[in-house]
Structures are given as structure tokens and as C-alpha cells.
Short mmCIF file of C-alpha atoms and ligand atoms in Angstrom, two decimals:
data_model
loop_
_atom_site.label_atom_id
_atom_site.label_comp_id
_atom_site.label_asym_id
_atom_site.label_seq_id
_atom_site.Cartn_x
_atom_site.Cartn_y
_atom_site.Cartn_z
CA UNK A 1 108.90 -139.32 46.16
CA UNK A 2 110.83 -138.91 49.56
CA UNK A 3 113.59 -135.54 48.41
CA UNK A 4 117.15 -136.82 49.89
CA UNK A 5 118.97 -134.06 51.48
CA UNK A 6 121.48 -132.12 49.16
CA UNK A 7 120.33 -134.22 46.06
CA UNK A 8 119.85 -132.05 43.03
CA UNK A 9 115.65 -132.75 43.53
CA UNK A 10 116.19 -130.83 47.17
CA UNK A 11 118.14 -128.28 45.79
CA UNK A 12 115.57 -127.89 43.27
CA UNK A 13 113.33 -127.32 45.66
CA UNK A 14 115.21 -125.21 47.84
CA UNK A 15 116.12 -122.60 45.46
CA UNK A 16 113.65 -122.67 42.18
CA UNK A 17 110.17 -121.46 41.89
CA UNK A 18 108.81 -123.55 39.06
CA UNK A 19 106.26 -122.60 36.46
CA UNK A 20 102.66 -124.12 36.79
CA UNK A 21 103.58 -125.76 40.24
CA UNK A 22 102.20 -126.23 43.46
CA UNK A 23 105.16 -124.64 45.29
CA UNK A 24 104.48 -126.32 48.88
CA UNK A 25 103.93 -129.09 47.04
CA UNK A 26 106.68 -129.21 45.12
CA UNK A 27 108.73 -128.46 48.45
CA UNK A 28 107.25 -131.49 50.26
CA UNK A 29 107.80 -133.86 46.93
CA UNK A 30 110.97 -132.42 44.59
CA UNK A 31 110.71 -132.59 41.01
CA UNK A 32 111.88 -135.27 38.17
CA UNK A 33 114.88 -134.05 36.91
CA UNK A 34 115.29 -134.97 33.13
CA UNK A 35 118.74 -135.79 32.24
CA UNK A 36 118.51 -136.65 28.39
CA UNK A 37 116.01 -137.32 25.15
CA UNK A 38 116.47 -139.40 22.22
CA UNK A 39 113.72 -139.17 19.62
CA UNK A 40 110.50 -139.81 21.53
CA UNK A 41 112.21 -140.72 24.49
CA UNK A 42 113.50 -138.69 27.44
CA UNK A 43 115.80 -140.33 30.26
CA UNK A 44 115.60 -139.02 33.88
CA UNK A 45 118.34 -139.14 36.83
CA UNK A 46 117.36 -142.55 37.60
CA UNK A 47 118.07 -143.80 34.20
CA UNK A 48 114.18 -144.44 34.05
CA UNK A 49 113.46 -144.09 30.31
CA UNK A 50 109.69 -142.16 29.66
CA UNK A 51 107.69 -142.02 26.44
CA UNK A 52 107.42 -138.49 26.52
CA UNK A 53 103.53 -138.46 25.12
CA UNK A 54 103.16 -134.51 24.97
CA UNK A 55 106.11 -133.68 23.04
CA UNK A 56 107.61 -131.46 26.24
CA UNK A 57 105.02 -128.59 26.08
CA UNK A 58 103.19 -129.55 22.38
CA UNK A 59 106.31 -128.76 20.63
CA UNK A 60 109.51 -131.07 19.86
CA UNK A 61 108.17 -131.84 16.87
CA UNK A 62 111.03 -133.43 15.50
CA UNK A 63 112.24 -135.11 18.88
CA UNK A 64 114.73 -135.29 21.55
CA UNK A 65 118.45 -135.57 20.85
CA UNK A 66 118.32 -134.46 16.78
CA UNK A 67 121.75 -133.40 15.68
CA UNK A 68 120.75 -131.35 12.75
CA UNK A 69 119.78 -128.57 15.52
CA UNK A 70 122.71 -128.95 17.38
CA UNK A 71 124.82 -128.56 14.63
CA UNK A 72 122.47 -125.25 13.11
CA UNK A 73 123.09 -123.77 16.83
CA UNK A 74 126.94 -124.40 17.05
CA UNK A 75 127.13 -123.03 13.57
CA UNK A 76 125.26 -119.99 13.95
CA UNK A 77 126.55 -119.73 17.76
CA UNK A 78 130.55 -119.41 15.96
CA UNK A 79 129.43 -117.35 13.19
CA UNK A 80 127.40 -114.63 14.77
CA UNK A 81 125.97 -115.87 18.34
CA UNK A 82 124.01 -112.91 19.04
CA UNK A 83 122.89 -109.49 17.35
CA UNK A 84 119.42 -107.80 17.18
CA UNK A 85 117.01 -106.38 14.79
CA UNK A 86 116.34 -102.89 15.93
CA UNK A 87 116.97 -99.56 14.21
CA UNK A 88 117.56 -101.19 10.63
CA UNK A 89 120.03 -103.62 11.73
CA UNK A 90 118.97 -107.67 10.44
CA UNK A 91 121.38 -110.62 9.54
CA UNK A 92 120.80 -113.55 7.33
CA UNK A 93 118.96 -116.56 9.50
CA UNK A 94 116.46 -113.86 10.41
CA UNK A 95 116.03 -112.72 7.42
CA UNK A 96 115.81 -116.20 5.37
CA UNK A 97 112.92 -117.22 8.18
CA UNK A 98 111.02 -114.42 7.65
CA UNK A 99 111.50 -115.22 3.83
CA UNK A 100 110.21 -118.94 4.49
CA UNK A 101 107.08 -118.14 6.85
CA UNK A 102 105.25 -115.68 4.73
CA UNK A 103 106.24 -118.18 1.75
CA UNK A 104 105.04 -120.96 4.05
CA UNK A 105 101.44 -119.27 5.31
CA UNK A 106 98.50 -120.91 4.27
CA UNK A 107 97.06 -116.87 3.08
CA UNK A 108 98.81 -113.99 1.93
CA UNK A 109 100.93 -112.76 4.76
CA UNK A 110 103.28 -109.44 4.33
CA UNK A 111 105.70 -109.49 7.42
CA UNK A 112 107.17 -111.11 10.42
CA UNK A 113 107.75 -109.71 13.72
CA UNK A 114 110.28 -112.58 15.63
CA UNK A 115 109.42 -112.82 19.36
CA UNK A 116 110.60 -115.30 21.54
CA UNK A 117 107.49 -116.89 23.60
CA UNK A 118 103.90 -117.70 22.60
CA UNK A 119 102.84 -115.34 25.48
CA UNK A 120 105.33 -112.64 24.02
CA UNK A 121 104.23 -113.32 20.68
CA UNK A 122 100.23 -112.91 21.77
CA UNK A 123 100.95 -109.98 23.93
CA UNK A 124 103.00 -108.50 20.32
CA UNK A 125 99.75 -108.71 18.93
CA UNK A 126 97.40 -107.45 21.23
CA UNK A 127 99.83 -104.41 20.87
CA UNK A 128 100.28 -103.75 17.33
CA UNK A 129 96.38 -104.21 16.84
CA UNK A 130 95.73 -101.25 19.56
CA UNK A 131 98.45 -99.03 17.79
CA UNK A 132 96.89 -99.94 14.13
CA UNK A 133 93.33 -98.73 15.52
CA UNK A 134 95.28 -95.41 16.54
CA UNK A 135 96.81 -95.42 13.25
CA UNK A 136 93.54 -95.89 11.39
CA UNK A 137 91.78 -92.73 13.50
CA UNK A 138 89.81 -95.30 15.16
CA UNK A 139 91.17 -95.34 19.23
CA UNK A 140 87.85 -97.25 20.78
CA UNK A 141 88.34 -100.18 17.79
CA UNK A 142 90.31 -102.11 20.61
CA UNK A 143 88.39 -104.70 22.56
CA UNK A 144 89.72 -108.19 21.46
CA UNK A 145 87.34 -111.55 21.74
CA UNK A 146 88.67 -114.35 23.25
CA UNK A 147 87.25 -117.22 23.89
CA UNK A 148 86.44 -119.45 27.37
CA UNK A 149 88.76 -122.44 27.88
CA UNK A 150 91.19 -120.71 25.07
CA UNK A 151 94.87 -120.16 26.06
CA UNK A 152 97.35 -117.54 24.29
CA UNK A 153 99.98 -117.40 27.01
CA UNK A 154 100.66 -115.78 30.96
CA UNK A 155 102.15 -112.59 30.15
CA UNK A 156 99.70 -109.80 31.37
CA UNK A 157 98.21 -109.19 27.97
CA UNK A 158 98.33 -112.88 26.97
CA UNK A 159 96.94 -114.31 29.95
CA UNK A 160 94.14 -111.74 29.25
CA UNK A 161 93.46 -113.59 26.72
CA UNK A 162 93.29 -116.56 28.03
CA UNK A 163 89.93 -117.75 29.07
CA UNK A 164 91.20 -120.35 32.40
CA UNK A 165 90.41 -119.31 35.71
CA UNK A 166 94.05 -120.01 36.91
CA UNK A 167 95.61 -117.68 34.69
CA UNK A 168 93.21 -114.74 36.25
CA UNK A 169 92.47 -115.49 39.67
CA UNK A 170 94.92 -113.32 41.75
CA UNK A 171 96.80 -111.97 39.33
CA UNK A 172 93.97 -109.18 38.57
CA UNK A 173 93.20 -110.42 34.96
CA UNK A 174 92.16 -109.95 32.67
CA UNK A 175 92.93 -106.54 31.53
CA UNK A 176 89.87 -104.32 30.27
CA UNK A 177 88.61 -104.93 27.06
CA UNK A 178 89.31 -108.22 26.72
CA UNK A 179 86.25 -110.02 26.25
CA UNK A 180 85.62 -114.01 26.38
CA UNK A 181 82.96 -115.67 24.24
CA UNK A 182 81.73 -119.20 24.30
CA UNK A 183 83.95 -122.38 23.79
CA UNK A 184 83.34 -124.64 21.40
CA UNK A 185 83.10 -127.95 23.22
CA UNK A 186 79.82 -129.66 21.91
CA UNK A 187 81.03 -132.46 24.88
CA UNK A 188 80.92 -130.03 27.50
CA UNK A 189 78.74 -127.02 26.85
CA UNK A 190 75.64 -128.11 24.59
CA UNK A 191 72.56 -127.23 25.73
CA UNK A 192 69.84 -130.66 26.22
CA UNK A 193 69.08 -131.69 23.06
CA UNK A 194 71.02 -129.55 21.35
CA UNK A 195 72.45 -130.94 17.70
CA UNK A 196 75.75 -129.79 16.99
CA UNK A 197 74.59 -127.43 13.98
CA UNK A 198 72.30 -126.19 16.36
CA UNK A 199 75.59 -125.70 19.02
CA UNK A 200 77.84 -123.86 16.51
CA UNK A 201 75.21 -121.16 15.37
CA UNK A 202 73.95 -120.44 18.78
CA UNK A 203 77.94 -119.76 19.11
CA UNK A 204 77.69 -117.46 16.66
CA UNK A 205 75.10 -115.93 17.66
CA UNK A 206 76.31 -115.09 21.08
CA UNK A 207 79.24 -114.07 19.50
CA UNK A 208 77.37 -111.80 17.35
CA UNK A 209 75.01 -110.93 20.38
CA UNK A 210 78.27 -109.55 22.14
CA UNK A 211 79.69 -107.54 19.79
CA UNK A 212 76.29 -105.50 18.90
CA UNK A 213 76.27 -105.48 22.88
CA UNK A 214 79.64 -103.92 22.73
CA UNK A 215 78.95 -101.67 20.09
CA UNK A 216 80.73 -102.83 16.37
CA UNK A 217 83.11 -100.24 16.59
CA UNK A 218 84.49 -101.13 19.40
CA UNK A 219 85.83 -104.35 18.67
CA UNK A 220 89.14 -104.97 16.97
CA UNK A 221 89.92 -108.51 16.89
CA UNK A 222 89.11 -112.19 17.31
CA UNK A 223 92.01 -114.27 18.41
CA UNK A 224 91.38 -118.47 19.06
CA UNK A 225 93.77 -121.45 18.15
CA UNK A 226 92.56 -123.60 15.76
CA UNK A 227 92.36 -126.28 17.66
CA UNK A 228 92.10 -125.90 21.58
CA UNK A 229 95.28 -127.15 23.60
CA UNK A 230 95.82 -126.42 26.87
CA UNK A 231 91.86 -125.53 27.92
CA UNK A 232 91.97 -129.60 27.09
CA UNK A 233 92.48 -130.05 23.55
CA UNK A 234 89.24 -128.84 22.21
CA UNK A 235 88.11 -129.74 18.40
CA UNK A 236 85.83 -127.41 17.26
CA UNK A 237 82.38 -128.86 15.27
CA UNK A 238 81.86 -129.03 11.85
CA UNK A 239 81.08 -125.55 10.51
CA UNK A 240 82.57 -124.00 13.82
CA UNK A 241 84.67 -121.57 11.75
CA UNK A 242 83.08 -120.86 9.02
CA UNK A 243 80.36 -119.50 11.27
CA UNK A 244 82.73 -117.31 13.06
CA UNK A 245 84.44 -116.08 10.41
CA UNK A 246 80.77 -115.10 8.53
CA UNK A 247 80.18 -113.08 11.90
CA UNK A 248 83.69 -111.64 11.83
CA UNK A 249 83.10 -110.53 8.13
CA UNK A 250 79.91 -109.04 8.68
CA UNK A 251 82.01 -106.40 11.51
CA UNK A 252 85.08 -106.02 10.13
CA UNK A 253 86.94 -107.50 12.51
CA UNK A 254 90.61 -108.89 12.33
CA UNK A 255 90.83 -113.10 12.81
CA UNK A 256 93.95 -113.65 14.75
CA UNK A 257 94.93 -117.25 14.33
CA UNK A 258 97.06 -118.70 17.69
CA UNK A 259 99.20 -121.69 15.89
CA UNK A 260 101.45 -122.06 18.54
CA UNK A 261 100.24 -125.71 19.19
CA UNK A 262 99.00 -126.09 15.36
CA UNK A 263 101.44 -125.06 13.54
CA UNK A 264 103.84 -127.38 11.18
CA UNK A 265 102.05 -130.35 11.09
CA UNK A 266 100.08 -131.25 14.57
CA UNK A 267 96.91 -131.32 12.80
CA UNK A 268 97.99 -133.20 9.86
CA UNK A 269 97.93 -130.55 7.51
CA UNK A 270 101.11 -127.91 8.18
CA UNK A 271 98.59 -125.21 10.06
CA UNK A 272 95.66 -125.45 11.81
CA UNK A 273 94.36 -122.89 9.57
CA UNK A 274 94.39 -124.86 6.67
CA UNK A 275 92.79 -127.73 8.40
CA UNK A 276 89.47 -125.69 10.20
CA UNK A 277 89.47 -123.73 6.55
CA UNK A 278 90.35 -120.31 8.77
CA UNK A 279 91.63 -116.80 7.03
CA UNK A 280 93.21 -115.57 9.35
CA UNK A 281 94.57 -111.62 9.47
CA UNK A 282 97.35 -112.47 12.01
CA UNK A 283 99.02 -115.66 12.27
CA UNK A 284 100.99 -116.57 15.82
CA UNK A 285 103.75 -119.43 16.12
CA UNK A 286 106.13 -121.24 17.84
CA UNK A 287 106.70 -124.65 19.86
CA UNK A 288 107.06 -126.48 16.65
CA UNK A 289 108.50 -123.70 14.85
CA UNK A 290 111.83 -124.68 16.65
CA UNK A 291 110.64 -128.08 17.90
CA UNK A 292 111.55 -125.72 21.40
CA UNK A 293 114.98 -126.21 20.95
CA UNK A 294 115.44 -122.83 21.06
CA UNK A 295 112.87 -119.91 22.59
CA UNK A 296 111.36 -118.62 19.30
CA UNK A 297 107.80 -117.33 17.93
CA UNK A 298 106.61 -115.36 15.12
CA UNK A 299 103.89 -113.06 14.50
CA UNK A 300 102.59 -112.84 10.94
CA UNK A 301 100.62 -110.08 9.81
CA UNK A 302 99.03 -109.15 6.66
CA UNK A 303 98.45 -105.74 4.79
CA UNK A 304 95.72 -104.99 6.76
CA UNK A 305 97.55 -104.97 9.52
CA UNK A 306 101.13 -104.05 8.74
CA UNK A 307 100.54 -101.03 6.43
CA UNK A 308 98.76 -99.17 9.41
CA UNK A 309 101.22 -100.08 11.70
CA UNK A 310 104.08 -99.31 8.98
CA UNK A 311 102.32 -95.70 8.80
CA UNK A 312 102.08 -95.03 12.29
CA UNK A 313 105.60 -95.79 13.00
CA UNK A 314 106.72 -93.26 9.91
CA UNK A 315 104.28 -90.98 12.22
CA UNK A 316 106.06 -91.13 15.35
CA UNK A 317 109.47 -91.77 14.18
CA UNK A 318 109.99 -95.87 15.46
CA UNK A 319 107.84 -98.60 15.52
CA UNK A 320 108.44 -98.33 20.15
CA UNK A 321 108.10 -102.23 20.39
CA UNK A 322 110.83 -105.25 20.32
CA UNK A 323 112.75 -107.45 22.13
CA UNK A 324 116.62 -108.00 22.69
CA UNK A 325 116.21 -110.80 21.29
CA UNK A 326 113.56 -110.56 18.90
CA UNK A 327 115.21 -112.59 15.31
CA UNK A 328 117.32 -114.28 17.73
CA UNK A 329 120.23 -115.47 15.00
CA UNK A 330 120.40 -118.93 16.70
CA UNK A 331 117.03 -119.29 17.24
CA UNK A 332 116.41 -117.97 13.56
CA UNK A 333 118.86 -121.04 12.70
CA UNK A 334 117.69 -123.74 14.47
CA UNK A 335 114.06 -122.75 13.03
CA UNK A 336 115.30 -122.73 9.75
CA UNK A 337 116.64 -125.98 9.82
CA UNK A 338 114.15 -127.74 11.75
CA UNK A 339 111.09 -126.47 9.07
CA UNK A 340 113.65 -128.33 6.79
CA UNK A 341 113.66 -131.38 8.40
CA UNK A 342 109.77 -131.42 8.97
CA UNK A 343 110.05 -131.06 5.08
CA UNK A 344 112.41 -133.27 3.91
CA UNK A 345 110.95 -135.96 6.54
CA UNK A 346 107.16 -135.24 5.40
CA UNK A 347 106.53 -134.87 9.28
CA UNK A 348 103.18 -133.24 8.02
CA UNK A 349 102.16 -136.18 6.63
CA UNK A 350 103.66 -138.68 9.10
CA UNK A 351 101.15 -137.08 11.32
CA UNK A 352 97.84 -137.49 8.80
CA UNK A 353 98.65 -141.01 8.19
CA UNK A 354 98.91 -141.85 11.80
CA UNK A 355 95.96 -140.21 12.94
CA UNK A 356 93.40 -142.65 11.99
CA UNK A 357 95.96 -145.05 14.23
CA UNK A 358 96.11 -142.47 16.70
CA UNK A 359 92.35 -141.76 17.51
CA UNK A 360 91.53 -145.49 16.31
CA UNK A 361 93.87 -146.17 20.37
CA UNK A 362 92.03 -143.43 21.70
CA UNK A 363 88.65 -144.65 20.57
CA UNK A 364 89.11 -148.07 21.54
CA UNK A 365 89.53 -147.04 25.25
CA UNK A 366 86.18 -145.27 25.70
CA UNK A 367 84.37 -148.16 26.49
CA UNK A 368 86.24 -147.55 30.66
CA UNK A 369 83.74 -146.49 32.37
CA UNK A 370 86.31 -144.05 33.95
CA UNK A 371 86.06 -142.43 29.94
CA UNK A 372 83.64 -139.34 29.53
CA UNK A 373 84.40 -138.39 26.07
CA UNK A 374 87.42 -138.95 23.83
CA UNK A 375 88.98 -135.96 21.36
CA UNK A 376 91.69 -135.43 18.99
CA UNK A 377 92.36 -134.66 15.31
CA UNK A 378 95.73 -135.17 13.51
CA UNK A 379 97.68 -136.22 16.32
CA UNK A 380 96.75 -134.28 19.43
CA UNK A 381 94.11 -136.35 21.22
CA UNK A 382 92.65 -136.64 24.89
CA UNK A 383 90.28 -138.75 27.15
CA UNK A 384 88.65 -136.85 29.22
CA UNK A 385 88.19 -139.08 32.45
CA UNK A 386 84.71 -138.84 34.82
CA UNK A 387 85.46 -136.03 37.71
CA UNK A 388 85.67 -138.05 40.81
CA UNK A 389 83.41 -136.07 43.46
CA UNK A 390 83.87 -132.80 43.40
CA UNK A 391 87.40 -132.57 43.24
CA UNK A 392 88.23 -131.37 39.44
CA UNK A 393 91.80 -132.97 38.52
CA UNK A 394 91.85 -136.35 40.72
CA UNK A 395 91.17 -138.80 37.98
CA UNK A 396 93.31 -136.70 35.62
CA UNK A 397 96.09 -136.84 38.50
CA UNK A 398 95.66 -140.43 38.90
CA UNK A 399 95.84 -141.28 35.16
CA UNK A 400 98.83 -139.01 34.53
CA UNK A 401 100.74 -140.81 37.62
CA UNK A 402 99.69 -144.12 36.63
CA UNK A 403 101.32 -143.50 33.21
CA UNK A 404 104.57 -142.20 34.99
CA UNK A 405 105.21 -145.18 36.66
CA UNK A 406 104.47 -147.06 33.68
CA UNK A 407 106.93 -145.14 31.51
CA UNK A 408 105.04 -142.37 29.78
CA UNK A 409 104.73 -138.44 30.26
CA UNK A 410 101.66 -137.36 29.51
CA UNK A 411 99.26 -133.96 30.86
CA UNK A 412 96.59 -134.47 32.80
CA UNK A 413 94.52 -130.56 31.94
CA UNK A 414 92.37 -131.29 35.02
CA UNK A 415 90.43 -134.30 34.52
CA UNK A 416 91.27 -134.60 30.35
CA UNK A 417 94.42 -136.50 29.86
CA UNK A 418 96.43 -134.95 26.90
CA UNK A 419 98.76 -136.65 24.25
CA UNK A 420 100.50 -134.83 21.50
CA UNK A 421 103.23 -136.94 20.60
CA UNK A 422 106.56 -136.11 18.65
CA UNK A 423 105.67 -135.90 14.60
CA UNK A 424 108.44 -138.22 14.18
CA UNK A 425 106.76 -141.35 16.15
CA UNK A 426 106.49 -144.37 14.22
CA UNK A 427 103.36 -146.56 14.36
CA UNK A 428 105.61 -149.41 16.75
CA UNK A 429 105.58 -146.71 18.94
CA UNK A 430 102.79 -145.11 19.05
CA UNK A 431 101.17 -149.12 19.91
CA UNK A 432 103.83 -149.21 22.76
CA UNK A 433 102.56 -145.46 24.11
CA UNK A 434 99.13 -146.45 23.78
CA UNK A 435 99.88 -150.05 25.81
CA UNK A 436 101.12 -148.36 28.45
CA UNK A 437 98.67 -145.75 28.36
CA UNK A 438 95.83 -148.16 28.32
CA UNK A 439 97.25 -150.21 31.01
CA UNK A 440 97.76 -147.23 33.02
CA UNK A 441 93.96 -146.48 32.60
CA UNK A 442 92.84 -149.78 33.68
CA UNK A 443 95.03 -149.92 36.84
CA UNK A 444 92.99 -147.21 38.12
CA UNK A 445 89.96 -147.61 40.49
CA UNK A 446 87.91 -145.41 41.94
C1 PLP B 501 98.02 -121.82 21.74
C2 PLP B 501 99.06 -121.26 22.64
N1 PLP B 501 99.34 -119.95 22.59
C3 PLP B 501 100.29 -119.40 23.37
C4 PLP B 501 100.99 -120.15 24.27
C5 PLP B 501 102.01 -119.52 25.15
O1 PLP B 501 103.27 -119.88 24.77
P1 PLP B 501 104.54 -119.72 25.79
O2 PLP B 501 104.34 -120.73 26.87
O3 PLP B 501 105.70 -119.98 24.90
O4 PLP B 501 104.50 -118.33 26.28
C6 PLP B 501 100.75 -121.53 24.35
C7 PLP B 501 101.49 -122.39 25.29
O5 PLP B 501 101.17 -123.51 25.54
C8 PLP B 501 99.74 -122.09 23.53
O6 PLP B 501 99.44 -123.38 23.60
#
């Protein structure tokens, strides 16, 4: 891409420092500037019309350009555009969402607290868990298990969490008492010979290894998605979580569940939870939750959890955490109406009776020899391409390219090449993604 001088790509360049960017590179190269979206399609400045194959960021479910939002926003945005939540004060679209998720959760759930980021959302929790161990007379229950490959956001707690070398490297993370535990890619990290039964209870075991290492009491918490995303959209093995969860028991030690990419529908059933068969104490959300339209998340939190936190609070006076715009009313709105339309649409089961489609495309390109292993449940899938040399990322880079010029946005997560399209794509389009994503794949040569 050669940046023209003054266009809105140099300008880009010149004045924003972008997220999960190369910043010299994106200096040299500019940016693609997205002008518009229309169900699974987004337009850029060119009027060059992409597939977009990961949803934005895992998370317009319902796609691009639906007017139900927009008209839930403007509403709300005449009504009451903005109040907050703190010191007793509420109004109605928070309220009635709070109403709907603990109605919604796949376990008894007793309260909400509205954030407005996965990474806010994740760093919510890693707070209200250390205040409930001070609450329950227990101030060294704090450590929290993570997992390697797992990702729960880039604030400083959240990116604590997360178990990728890029979130940590030079920004001094993780925090203390974060631990990480093994990750369950049979693919990538069984041992020779290994079965995958075999693979999941040496998992447990390490995982019960470390927290007798640690000492029982000092661990509060187990936080993993359901299904992997962004460490390259990981599926666990059969038995995976029940394992854990028989480990987690056997401690007494909270299961936070991160459904930020799960939740409403990706996996075919409406949570991750309910399709990995996972109790969790703490439930996390968002992405879908709004389809992004708006910044939103939610953390859910049972008894356990809330009545020690309730008591503390009555101890001190105020629960001391929040954000200004934690309920956000148009956020709250747009939520609201865009669980309806998941609903009403059965967007939950659009995905489960595309997904034999869905990996059926993905399957059927594993015979390139460029293909190392293919992944994917409901409809979040990857191929994870050979690493050319030792450069981690090229093939990934080349694939994701190759399906840019070709028309469709997809994520290369170093060499694994992510799709996780829109839960409103129709089976005509998921053939045309898949064309162009198999043509893309065979255009490459290394
Ligand atoms: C599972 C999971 N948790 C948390 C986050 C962080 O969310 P955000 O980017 O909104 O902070 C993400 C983002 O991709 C995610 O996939």
C-alpha cells in the first residue's frame, strides 16, 4: 500500500497509535479505512467490498448495518443518553439487562456488575474475588490460575491473565499471583504418544500439582474461556472440563467462566458453558452481548461470590469499584435489543446447523500441505498453517493477505488463521467465504 500524502490513511498514520499494530509499520504502510457494513459485509474507502470472516473482533453477531440497534440507540440516546449507577442511582435498560442475563445464565447467577470492555470486565473480577477473600477472613486466598495461550484482556490485571507472551513482555506482566497452567491443545502440546485421555488428566494433574505447590489456601480462582479465541481458537478435548472442574471441587476454588467470545450463540449452544458442560461461579461477557455496537460487558456472579462482597461493602460503607459508565443506558439498550434479535432470529441455532457446513469447508482443506491441523466447534474455526522457518506468523501473514485481496477479512493469530463469522451468515455465504478462502490458500507457495 503506497500512503498518499494528506489522504485520510496518512493522517491515520500521522496522528493515531493503533491497538495491536506494528507502529513503524503501520507508518511506512497506512491502514484500511472501513467506510461501511451491511450484514456480513463491510465496504472500505475504495468501495472494495470484504467478507468480514471474524465478525470485527469475534463479536457482531448479528451483522453490520442492522437498524434495530440504531433505532434502540437513538431511542435511548433522546430519552436518557447518559446517567450512571453509583450510590443507588439505576434506570430501566440497565435494570431490564440485568433482569435478562441472570434469567438467561446457563446456572444460578444472583447479580450483574455492567462494565464496558472484556479487559474491564476481567480486571472487575480479579477485583471483587481479592475483596471477597478479605471479606471471608481469608487475605492469602488470592492467587488466580490462568491458563497458557488463554486471553482475558490488556488491562494490567487482565493481561495478567492472559497467558501470550505479547501481552507481558515489556509491559512488566503479569502481576504477582497470577499463575498460568497448561493449555489444552492436544495439536500442539501432547506429549509422544500421548492419547488424548491421557493429555487431559495429565492437565489435571499439573493443575492439581500447582495448587498443592502453592499451598490450597492460597488459591482463589480458576478463570479460562470455554473455548480458546485469541491464543488461536483452542477446543478443549473431550473430558477437558470435567477434569478441571473435579480438581477445582476438590479445593474449593471459584470457576470463572470468560464468555466474551462464547457467549450468545458462537458455539452453537447460547454459552460456552453449556456446550463444555462448565459450572461456572463467575460468568464474563461481551462482544456478542452488543454484537459491539456499543462498548458493553457484564460480570455475573453467584451467591458465593456476591454475598461476601455484598457484606464487605456494608463493612466499609461502599462497594469502592465502578465505572462512569458502568450500565451504560445506551449500551444497556442496544444489548437488550440485540439478545432479542439473536432470539427472535434463532441465531443460536443458525450457528449449530451450520457448523457441520462450517468445519465440513474447514476439513476439506487439510489435505494443503501448507495445513498443520484444522479446529473449530459451532462456528469459530481455524487452520493452523505449517511455520515457515523460523519466523512464527509468515504463513499466517501470507494467508490473511491473500484473503484480503481476494475479498475476505480474516485473523491470522500467528501462523493459525481464524474465522468466526457473523451468526446471521447464510449457508450461500458461508460457500462464497470459504471459495475465497480456499483459493486464497492455494495461491500461496512457499
Ligand atoms: C475471551 C476474551 N476475554 C476478554 C477479552 C478482552 O476484551 P476487550 O478487548 O473488550 O477488552 C477478549 C477480547 O478479545 C476475549 O476474547
Amino acid at each position: 500500500m503506497t500512503v498518499q500524502p494528506n489522504s485520510i490513511e496518512a493522517r491515520d498514520a500521522a496522528y493515531h497509535l493503533h491497538p495491536y499494530t506494528n507502529a513503524r509499520k503501520m507508518e511506512a504502510e497506512g491502514s484500511l479505512i472501513l467506510e461501511e457494513g451491511e450484514g456480513i459485509y463491510v465496504t472500505d474507502n475504495t468501495g472494495k467490498r470484504y467478507i468480514e470472516g471474524l465478525s470485527g473482533l469475534w463479536s457482531v453477531a448479528v451483522g453490520f448495518g442492522e437498524q434495530r440497534l440504531v433505532d434502540a440507540a437513538t431511542e435511548q440516546l433522546k430519552k436518557l443518553p447518559y446517567y450512571h449507577t453509583f450510590a443507588q442511582k439505576s434506570h430501566t435498560p440497565s435494570v431490564e439487562l440485568a433482569e435478562k442475563l441472570i434469567d438467561m445464565a446457563p446456572v444460578p447467577m444472583s447479580k450483574v456488575f455492567f462494565t464496558n470492555s472484556g479487559s474491564e470486565a476481567n480486571d472487575t473480577v480479579v477485583k471483587l474475588i481479592w475483596y471477597r477473600a478479605n471479606a471471608m477472613g481469608q487475605p492469602e486466598k488470592k492467587k488466580i490460575i490462568s491458563r497458557i495461550k488463554g486471553y482475558h484482556g490488556v488491562t494490567v490485571a487482565s493481561a495478567s491473565l492472559t497467558g501470550l507472551p505479547y501481552n507481558h513482555m515489556s509491559f512488566d506482566l503479569p502481576l504477582p499471583g497470577i499463575l498460568h497452567t497448561g493449555c489444552p491443545h492436544y495439536g500442539g502440546f501432547a506429549q509422544d504418544g500421548e492419547s488424548e485421555a491421557q493429555f487431559v488428566a495429565r492437565l489435571a494433574q499439573e493443575l492439581d500439582d500447582m495448587i498443592q505447590a502453592e499451598g490450597p489456601d492460597t488459591i482463589a480462582a480458576f478463570i479460562g474461556e470455554p473455548v480458546m479465541g485469541a491464543g488461536g481458537v483452542i477446543v478443549p478435548p473431550a473430558g477437558y472440563w470435567e477434569a478441571i472442574q473435579a480438581v477445582l471441587k476438590k479445593y474449593d476454588i471459584l470457576l470463572i467462566a470468560d464468555e466474551v467470545i462464547c457467549g450468545f450463540g458462537r458455539t452453537g449452544k447460547m454459552f460456552g458453558c453449556e456446550t463444555m458442560g462448565i459450572e461456572p461461579d463467575v460468568m464474563v461477557l461481551s462482544k456478542q452481548l452488543s454484537s459491539s455496537y456499543m462498548p458493553i460487558s457484564a460480570v455475573l456472579v453467584n451467591d458465593r461470590v456476591y454475598q461476601p462482597v455484598a457484606d464487605e461493602s456494608d463493612r466499609i460503607g461502599v462497594l469502592g469499584h465502578g465505572y462512569t459508565g458502568s450500565g451504560h443506558p445506551v449500551g444497556a439498550a442496544v444489548a437488550l435489543e440485540n439478545i432479542k434479535i439473536i432470539e427472535e432470529r434463532d441465531l443460536v441455532g443458525n450457528a449449530a446447523r451450520l457448523e457441520a457446513l462450517f468445519l465440513d469447508c474447514l476439513n476439506a482443506l487439510t489435505g494443503n500441505p501448507l495445513v498443520k491441523e484444522m479446529r473449530g466447534i459451532g462456528l469459530i474455526g481455524a487452520l493452523e498453517l505449517h511455520q515457515q522457518g523460523d519466523a512464527v506468523g509468515v504463513a499466517g501473514g501470507a494467508m490473511s493477505a491473500a484473503c484480503m485481496e481476494r475479498g475476505l477479512i480474516v485473523r491470522n493469530l500467528g501462523d493459525t488463521v481464524a474465522l468466526c463469522p457473523p451468526l446471521i451468515i447464510t449457508e450461500a455465504q458461508m460457500n462464497e467465504m470459504f471459495d475465497i478462502y480456499a483459493e486464497a490458500l492455494n495461491s500461496l507457495s512457499f
